[in-house]
XYZ file of C-alpha atoms in Angstrom:
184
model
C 12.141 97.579 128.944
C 10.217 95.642 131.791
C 12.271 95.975 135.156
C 13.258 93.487 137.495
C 10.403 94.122 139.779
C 7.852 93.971 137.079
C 9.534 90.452 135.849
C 9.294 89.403 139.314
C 5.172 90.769 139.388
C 5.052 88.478 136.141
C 5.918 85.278 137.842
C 4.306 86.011 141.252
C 0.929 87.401 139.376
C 1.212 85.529 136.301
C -1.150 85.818 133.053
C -2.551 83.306 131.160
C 0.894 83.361 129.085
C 3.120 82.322 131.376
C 0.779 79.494 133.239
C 0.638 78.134 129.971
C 4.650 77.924 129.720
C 4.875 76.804 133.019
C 2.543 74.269 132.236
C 4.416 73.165 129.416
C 7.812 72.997 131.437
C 6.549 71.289 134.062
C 4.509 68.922 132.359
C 7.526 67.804 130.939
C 9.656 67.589 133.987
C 7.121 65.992 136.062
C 6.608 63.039 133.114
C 10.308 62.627 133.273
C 10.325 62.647 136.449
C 7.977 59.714 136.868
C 9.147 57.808 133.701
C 12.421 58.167 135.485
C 11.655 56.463 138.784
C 9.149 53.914 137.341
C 12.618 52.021 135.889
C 14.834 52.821 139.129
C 12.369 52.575 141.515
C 12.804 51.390 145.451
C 9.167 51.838 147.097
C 6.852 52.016 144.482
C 6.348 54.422 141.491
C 2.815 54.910 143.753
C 5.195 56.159 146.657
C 6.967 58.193 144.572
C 3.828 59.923 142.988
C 1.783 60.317 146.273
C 4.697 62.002 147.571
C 4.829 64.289 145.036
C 1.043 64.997 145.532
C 1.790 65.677 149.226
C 5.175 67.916 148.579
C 2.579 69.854 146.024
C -0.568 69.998 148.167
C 1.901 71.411 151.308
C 3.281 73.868 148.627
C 0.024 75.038 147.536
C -1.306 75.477 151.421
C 1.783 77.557 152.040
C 1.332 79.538 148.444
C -2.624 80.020 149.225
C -1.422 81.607 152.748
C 1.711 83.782 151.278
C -0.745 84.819 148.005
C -3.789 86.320 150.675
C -1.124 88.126 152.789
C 0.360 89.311 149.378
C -2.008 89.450 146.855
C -0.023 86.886 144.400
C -1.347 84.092 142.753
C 1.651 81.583 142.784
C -0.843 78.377 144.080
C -1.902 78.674 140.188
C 1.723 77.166 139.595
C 0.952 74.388 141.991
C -2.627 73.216 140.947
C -1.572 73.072 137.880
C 1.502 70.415 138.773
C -0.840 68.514 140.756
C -3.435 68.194 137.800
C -0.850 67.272 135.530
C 0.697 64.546 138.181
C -2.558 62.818 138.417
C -3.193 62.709 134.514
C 0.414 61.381 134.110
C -0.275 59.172 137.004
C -3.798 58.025 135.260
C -2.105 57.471 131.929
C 0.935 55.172 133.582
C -1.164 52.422 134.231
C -2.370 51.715 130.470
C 0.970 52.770 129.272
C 2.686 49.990 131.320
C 0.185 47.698 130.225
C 0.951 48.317 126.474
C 4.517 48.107 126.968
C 4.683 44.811 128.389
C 2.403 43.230 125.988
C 3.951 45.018 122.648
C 7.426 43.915 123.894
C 6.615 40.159 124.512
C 5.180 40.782 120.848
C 8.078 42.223 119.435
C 10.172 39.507 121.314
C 8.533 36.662 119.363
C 10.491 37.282 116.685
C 13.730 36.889 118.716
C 11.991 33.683 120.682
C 11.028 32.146 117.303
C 14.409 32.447 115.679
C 15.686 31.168 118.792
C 14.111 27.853 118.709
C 14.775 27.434 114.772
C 18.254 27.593 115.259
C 18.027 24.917 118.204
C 15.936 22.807 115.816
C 19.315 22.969 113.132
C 22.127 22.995 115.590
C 20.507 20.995 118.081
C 21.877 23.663 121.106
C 20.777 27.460 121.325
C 23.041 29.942 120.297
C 25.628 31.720 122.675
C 24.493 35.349 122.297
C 21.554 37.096 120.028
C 24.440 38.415 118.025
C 25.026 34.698 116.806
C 21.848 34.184 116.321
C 21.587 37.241 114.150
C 24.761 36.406 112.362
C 23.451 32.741 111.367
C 19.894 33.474 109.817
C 21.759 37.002 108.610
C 18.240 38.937 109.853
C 17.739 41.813 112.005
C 16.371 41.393 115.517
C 14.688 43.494 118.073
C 17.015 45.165 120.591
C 14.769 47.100 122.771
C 11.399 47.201 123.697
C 8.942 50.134 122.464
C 9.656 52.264 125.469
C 13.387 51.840 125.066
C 14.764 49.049 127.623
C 16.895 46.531 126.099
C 16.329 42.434 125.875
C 18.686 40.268 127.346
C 19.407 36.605 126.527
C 21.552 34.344 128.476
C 22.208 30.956 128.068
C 22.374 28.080 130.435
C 23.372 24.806 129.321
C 22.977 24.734 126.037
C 19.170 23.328 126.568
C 17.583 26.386 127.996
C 17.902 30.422 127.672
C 16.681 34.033 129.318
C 15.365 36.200 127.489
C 13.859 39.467 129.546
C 13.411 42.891 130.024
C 12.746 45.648 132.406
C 9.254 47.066 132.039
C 7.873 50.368 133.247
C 7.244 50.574 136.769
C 9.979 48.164 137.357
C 9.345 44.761 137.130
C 11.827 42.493 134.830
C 9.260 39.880 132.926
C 11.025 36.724 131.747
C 10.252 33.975 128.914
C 10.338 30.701 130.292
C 11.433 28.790 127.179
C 10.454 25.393 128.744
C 6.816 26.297 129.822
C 6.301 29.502 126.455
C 5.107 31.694 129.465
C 6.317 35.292 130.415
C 6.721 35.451 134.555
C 7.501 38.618 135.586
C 9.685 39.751 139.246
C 10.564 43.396 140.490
């Protein structure tokens, strides 16, 4: 049975093994990471990510320095976080993209139904679920990255309908003008 000091050799001089579970975990903490802040964000999703690049290029100086005087190779764990930051942070863009586009897609199912039921009652409905309800047909809730639609109405004679996309911004059908604007 392995003892605490060779566990501890493991992680400080780790094999090809345990970089590649380590890549694994933190592949998957750093996408959640950034998925994360792209919805809640308060600088930038690009503030958040080159800080993360500069918090992991500091760490790898300082692991580079401690693995000489030690003979460890724990700047492995590090390069590899960076690489997979700036593949996540490569793949965001057309990933955003997609999103918004798919979910004013998928929304023209909710917009369309929306202006047949002001063409029969002469008013839009009060909330999706009427809408639903009336034409007895099932409607998109969220978007294909998970963030929900919301309608309002105001005055009978015009409605929101939005959502929050990745990265932040809420994009908004303007029923008067059939155009998505968009606002962070």
């Amino acid at each position: 049975m392995p003892t605490l000091k060779d566990q501890i050799n493991h992680i400080l001089i780790p094999r090809h093994k345990i970089l590649f579970l380590y890549g694994v975990f933190s592949l998957l903490l750093l996408t959640s990471f950034v998925f994360y802040f792209s919805f809640s964000w308060f600088i930038g999703i690009d503030a958040y990510v080159i800080s993360l690049l500069i918090a992991l290029s500091s760490a790898t100086f300082i692991a580079s320095k401690l693995d000489k005087k030690h003979r460890w190779k724990t700047r492995m764990y590090f390069r590899i976080a960076i690489v997979q930051l700036i593949l996540i942070w490569t793949v965001s863009g057309p990933i955003r993209a997609w999103q918004i586009e798919s979910s004013k897609a998928k929304s023209e199912l909710i917009i369309n139904s929306l202006e047949l039921y002001k063409k029969d009652f002469g008013v839009y409905p009060n909330t999706l679920e009427q809408l639903k309800s009336t034409f007895n047909q099932s409607l998109p809730k969220r978007t294909n990255l998970g963030t929900k639609y919301w309608y309002s109405l105001i005055d009978n004679q015009e409605y929101q309908l939005y959502f929050k996309s990745y990265y932040g911004y809420y994009y908004q059908y303007v029923c008067d003008t059939g155009e998505w604007i968009y606002d962070d």
